[in-house]
Short mmCIF file of C-alpha atoms in Angstrom, two decimals:
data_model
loop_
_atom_site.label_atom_id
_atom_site.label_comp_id
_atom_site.label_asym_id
_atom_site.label_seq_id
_atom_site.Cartn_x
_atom_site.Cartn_y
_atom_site.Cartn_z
CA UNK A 1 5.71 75.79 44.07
CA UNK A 2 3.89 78.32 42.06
CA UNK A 3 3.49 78.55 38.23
CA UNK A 4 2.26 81.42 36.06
CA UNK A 5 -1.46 81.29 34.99
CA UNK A 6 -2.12 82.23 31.67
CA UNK A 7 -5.09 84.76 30.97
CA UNK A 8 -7.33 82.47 29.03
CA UNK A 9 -7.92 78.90 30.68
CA UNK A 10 -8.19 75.89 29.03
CA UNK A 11 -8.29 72.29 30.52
CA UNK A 12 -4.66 71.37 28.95
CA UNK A 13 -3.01 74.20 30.60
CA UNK A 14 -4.95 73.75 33.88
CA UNK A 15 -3.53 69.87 33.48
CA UNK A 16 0.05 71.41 32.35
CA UNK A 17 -0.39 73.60 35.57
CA UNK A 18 -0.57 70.73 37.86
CA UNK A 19 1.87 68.40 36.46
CA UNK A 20 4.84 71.57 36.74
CA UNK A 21 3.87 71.97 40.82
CA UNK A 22 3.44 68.57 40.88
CA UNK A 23 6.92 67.79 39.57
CA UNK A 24 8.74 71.48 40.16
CA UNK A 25 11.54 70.72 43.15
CA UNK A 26 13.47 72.24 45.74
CA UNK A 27 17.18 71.56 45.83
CA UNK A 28 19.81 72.96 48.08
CA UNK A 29 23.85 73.06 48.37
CA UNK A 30 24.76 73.94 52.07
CA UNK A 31 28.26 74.40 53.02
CA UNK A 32 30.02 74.90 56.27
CA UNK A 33 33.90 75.59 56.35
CA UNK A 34 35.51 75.56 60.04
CA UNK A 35 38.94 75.70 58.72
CA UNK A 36 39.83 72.90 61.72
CA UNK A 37 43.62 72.72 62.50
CA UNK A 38 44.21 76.12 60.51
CA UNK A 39 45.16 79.89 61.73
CA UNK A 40 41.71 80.86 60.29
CA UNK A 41 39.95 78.34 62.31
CA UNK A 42 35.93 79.32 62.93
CA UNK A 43 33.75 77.21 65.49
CA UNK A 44 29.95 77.63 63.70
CA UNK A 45 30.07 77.22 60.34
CA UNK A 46 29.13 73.54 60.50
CA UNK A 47 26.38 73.54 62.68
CA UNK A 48 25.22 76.59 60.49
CA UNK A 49 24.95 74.28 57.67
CA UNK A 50 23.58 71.52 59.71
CA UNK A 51 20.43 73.69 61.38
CA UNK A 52 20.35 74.80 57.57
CA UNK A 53 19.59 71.50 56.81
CA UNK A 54 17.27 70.44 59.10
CA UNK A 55 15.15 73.73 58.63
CA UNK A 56 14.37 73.38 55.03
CA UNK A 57 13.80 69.37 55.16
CA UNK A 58 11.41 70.11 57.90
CA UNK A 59 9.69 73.43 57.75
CA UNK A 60 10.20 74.24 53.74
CA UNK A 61 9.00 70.76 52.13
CA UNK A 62 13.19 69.95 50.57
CA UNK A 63 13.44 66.35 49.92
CA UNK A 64 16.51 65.19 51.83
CA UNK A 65 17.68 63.68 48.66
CA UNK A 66 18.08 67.07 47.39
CA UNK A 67 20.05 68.47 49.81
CA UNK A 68 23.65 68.45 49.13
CA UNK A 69 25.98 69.19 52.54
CA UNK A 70 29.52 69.89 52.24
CA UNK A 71 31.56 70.03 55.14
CA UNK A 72 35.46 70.34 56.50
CA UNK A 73 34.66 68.14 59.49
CA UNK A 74 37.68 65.58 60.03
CA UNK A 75 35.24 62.49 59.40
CA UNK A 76 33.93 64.03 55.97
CA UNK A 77 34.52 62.36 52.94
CA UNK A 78 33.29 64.99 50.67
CA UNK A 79 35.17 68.29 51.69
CA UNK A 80 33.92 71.62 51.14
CA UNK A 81 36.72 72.49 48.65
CA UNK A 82 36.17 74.62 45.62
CA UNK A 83 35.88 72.05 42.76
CA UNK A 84 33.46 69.87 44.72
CA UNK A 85 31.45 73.03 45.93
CA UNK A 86 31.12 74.00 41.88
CA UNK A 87 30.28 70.74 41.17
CA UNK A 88 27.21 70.73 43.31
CA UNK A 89 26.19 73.84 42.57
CA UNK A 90 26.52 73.01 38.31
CA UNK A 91 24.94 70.01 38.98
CA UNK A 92 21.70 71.41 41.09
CA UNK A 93 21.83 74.19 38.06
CA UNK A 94 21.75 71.64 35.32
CA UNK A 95 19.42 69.35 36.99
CA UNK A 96 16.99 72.52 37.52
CA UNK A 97 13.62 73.05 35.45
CA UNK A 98 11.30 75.66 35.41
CA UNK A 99 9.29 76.34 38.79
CA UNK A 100 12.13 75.07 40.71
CA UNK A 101 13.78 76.52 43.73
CA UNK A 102 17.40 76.67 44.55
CA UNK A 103 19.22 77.15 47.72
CA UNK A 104 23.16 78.11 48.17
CA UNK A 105 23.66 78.30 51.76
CA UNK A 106 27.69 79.40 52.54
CA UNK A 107 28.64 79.75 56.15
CA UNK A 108 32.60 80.46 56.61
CA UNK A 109 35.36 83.18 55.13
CA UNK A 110 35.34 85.97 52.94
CA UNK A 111 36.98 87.98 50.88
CA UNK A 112 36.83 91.24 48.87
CA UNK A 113 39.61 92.95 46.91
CA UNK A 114 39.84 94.86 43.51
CA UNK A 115 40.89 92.18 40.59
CA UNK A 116 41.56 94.99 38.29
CA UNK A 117 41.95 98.99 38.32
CA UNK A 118 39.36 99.59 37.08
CA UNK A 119 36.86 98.14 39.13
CA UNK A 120 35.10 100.21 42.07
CA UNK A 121 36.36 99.34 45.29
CA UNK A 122 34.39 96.65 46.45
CA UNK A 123 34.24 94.74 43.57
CA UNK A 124 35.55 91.33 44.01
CA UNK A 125 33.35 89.81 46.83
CA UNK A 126 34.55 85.94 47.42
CA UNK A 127 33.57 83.18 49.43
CA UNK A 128 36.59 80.68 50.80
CA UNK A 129 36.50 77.24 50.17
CA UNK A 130 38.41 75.02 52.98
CA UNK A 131 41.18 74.98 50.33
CA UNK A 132 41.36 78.37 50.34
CA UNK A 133 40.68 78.46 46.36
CA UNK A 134 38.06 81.26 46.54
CA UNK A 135 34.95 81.64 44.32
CA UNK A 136 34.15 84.79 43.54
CA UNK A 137 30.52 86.47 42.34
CA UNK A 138 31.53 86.32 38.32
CA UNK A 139 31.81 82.29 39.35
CA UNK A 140 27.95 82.55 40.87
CA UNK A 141 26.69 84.99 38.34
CA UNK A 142 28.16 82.34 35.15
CA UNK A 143 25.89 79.92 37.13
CA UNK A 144 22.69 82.01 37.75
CA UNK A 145 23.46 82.56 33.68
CA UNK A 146 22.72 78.73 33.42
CA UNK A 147 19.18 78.85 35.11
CA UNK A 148 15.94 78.08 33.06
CA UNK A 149 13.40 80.41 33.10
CA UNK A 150 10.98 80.69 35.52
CA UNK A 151 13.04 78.78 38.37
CA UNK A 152 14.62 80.67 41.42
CA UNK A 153 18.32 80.69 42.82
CA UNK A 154 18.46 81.88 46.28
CA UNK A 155 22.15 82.52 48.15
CA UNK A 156 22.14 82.89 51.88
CA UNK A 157 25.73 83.44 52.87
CA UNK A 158 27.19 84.23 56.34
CA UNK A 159 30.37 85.40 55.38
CA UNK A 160 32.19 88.81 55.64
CA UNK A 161 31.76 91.22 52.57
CA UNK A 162 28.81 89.01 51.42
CA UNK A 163 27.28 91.94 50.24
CA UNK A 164 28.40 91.64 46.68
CA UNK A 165 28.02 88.12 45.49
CA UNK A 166 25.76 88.39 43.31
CA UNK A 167 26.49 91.08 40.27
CA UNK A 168 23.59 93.84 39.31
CA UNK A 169 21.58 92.60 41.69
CA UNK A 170 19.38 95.63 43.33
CA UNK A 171 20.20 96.71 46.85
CA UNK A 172 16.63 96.38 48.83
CA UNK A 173 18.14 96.55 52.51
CA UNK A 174 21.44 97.85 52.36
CA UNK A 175 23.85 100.34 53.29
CA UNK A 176 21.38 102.95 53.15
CA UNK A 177 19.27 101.55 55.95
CA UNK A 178 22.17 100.88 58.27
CA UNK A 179 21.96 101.97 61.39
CA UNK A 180 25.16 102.45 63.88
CA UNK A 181 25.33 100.24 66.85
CA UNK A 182 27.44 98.53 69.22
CA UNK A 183 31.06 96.64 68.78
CA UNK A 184 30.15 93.08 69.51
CA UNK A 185 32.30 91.40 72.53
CA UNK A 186 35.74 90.75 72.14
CA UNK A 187 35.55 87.01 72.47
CA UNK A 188 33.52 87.13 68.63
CA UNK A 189 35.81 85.90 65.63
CA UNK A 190 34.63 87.57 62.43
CA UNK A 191 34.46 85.37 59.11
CA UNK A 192 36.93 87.39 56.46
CA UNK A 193 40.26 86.97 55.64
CA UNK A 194 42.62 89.19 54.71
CA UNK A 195 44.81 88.89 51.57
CA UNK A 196 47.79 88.80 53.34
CA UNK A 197 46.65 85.19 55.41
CA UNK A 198 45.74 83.94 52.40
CA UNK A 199 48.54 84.51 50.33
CA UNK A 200 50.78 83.67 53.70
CA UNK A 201 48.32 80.25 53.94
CA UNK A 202 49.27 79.46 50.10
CA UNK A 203 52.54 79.89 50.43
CA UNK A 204 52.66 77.72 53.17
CA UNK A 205 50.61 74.78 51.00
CA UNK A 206 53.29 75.54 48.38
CA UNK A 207 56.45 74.61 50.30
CA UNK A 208 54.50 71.41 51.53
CA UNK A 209 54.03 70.47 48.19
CA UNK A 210 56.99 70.88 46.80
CA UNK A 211 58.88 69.35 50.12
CA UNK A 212 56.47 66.05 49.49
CA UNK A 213 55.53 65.84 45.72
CA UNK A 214 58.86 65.14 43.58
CA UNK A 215 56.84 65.26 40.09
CA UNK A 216 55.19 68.78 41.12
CA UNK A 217 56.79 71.49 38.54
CA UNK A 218 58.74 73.22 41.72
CA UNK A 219 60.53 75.82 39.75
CA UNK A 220 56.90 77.57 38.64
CA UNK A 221 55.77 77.16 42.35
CA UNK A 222 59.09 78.43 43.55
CA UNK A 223 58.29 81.64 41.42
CA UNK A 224 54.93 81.85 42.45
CA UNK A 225 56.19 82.07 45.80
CA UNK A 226 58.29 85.12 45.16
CA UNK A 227 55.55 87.06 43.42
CA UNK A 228 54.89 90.00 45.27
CA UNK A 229 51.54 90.80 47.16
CA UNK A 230 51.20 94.46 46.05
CA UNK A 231 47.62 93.50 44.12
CA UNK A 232 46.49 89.97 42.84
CA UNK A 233 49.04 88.93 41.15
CA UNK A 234 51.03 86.75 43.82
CA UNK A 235 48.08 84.94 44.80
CA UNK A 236 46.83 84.16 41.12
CA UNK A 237 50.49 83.05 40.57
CA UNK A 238 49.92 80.91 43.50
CA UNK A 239 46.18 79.47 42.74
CA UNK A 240 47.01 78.59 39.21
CA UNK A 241 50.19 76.74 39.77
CA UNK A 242 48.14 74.62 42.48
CA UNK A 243 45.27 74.00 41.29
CA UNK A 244 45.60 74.72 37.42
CA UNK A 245 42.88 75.60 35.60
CA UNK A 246 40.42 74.60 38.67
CA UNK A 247 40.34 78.44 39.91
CA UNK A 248 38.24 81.29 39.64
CA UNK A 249 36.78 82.88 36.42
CA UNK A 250 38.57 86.08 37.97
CA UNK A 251 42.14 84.58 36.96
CA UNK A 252 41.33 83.71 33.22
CA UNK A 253 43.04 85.89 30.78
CA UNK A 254 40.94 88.43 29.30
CA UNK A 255 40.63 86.43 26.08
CA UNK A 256 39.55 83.50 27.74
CA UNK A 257 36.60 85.60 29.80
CA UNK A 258 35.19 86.59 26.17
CA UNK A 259 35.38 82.99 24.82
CA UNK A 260 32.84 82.42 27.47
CA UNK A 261 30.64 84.83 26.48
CA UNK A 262 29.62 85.60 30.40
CA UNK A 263 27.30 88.83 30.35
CA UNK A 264 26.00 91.23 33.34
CA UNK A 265 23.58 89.80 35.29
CA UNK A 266 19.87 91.52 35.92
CA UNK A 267 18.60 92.79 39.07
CA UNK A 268 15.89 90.14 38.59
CA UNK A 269 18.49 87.19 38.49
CA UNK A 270 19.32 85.67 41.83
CA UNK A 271 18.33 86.47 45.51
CA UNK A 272 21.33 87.19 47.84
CA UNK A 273 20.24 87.24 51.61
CA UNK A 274 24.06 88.66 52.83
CA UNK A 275 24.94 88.19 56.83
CA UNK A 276 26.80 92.07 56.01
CA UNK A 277 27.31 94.91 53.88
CA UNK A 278 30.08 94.81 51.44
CA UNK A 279 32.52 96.64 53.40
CA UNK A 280 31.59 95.00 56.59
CA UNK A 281 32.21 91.76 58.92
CA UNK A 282 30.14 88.67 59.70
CA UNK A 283 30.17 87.77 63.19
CA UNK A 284 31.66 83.89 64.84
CA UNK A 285 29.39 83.68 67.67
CA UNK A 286 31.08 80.92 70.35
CA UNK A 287 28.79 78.40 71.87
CA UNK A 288 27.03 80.36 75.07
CA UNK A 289 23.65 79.95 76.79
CA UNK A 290 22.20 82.76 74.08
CA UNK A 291 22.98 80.17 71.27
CA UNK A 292 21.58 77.18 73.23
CA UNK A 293 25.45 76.23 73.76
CA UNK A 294 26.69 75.73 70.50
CA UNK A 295 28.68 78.08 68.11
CA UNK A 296 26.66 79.61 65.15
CA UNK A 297 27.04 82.45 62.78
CA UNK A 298 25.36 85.91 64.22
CA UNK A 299 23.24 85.60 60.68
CA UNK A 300 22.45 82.43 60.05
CA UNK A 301 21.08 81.87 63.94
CA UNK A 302 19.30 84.84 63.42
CA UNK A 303 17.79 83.99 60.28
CA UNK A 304 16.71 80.42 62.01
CA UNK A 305 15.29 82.03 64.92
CA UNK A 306 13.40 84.18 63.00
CA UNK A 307 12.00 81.50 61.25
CA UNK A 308 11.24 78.74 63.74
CA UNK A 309 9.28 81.73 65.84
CA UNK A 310 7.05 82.87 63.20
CA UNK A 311 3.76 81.72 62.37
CA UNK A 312 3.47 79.32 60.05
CA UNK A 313 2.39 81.91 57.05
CA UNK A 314 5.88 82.17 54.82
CA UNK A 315 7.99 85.09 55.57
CA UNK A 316 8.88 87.60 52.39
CA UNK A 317 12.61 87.44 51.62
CA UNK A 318 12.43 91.28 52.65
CA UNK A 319 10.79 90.74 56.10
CA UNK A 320 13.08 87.91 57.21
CA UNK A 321 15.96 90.13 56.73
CA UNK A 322 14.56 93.16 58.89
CA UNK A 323 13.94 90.66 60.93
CA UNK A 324 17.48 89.08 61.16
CA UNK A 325 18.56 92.44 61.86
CA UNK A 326 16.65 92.80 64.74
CA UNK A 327 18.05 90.35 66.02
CA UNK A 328 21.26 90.53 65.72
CA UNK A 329 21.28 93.77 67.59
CA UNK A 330 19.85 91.59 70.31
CA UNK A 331 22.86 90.00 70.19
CA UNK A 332 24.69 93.01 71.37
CA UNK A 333 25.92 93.07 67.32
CA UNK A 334 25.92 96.57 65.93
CA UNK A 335 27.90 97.00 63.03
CA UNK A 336 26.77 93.88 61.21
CA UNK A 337 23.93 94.79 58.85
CA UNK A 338 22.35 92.27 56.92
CA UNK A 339 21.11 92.89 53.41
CA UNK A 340 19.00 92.09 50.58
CA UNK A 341 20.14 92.12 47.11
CA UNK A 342 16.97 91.08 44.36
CA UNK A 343 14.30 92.93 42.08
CA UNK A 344 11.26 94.62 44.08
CA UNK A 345 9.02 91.37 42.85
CA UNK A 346 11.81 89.35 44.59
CA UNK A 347 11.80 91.06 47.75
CA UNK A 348 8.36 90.74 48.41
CA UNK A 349 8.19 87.21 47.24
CA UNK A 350 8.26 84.10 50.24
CA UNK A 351 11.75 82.72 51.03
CA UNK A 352 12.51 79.57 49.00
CA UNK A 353 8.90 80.21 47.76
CA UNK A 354 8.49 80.97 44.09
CA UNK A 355 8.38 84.05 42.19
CA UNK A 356 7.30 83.58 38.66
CA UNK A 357 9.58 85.30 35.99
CA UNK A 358 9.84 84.94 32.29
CA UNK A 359 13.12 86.15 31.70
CA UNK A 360 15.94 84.18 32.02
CA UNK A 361 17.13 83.35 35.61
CA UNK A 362 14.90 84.02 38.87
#
């Protein structure tokens, strides 16, 4: 970990200097969601997050005891669901200091639809929790908000319509580098669902519930039900009646948003490494001789083969994404474009290295 050297030396500061790279950390929430048993079932998102893990314990110096991993596997006692996901992620956020670096690897759905009217059209990017209560990129940006200065959040998710998570950030490989390619083979799943399986999917949690749980307010759930799905409405209905107030900042009245006083986020807060554009898929790979014969995400196996081959210099957040896309063309993948979503001092900066900053943030 790097700090910032002041202009004029002295021996306290040189001291100070040592003690913050001495004691600055690296701590990391990965998550993989395979949706087991479930219509929106994926096969790689859990060894994703596994060959996450064992990348930045061994190549990137993380302390194992600072690696948090969340997944839906049937023997897991900690689920990847969406309160215990925020917790992790609050609690790496509190716990951070300056010249720390964060990692937020996601591997499993997304989702992208306009909240309100007046929103562009892809505002609204979401990641899905295996309880299918999303988290959205006001929910990451009210945590980047929470960062001391001079530490570094990066997000790495292989999800479809990743390309938004983070708000304001600055597009440094994006849509206008994409370049047209190939429709991958049939046998790929993508990682996106649509609004219509989830709201289907919560419906179908909501009869269980009320067909098992006596106590559970069934009138309000029966109404939720019979919202309709013409915008957000039914599956807000549906979210807040399950799970109360545990649901996205997206479904807070108006009122309640100001209370928390969230602002816009700066191009210079956060570093989103996206597996696609916002208006695009991320690829399911199935276990096959290219993958070593397990299932992966197209992204995250690129990214990890990108890494394990290079030298042992540190890649720039910028070059491991050209990379990535390189590679996933190899795949036979050509209409999922990675992308990079920081400040120019970001992109140019080493993955999970760190970039000093004085402003608030990364």
């Amino acid at each position: 970990c790097l700090v910032q050297r002041p202009k004029h030396k002295t021996r306290q500061a040189t001291q100070n200097r040592s003690k913050m790279a001495t004691e600055c950390k690296k701590r990391a929430v990965l998550v993989g969601c395979n949706y087991p048993n479930t219509i929106n079932k994926l096969s790689g998102c859990v060894n994703d997050a596994k060959a996450m893990r064992e990348m930045i314990v061994s190549r990137f110096g993380f302390d194992s005891e600072n690696v948090e991993l969340l997944t839906d596997e049937p023997e897991s006692t900690y689920k990847p669901t969406r309160a215990n996901i925020m917790a992790a992620l609050k609690k790496m956020v509190v716990a951070a200091k300056e010249g720390d670096v964060l990692l937020f690897h996601f591997s499993g759905h997304g989702l992208v639809h306009r909240i309100d009217p007046h929103q562009p059209p892809n505002e609204g990017e979401a990641i899905v929790p295996c309880d299918l209560n999303p988290i959205f990129d006001v929910d990451l940006g009210q945590l980047i908000q929470l960062l001391p200065s001079g530490s570094s959040f990066t997000i790495v998710s292989d999800s479809c319509h990743s390309g938004g998570l983070i708000d304001k950030s600055k597009e440094q490989i994006g849509p206008h580098s994409t370049l047209r390619g190939i429709a991958p083979p049939v046998d790929y799943k993508t990682r996106g669902i649509s609004l219509a399986t989830l709201f289907q999917c919560l419906q179908t949690a909501a009869n269980v519930i009320i067909a098992t749980q006596d106590l559970f307010p069934t009138r309000a759930l029966g109404n939720a039900i019979n919202t309709g799905t013409d915008n957000m409405t039914g599956i807000s209905s549906l979210l807040t009646t399950i799970f109360g107030n545990n649901v996205s900042l997206k479904f807070l009245p108006h009122y309640e948003r100001d209370i928390l006083n969230l602002r816009s986020l700066t191009e210079d807060e956060g570093i989103l490494l996206s597996g696609c554009q916002a208006n695009e898929l991320s690829i399911d790979m199935p276990a096959s001789e290219k993958t070593g014969g397990k299932a992966f995400g197209a992204f995250t196996y690129s990214v990890l083969k990108v890494i394990k081959e290079s030298e042992l210099g540190a890649l720039t957040n910028r070059q491991l994404v050209v990379k990535a896309r390189n590679e996933i063309i190899k795949l036979g993948i050509g209409q999922q474009h990675p992308c990079l979503y920081c400040s120019d001092g970001n992109a140019d900066a080493a993955f999970l290295g760190h970039q000093p900053n004085t402003t608030t943030g990364a």
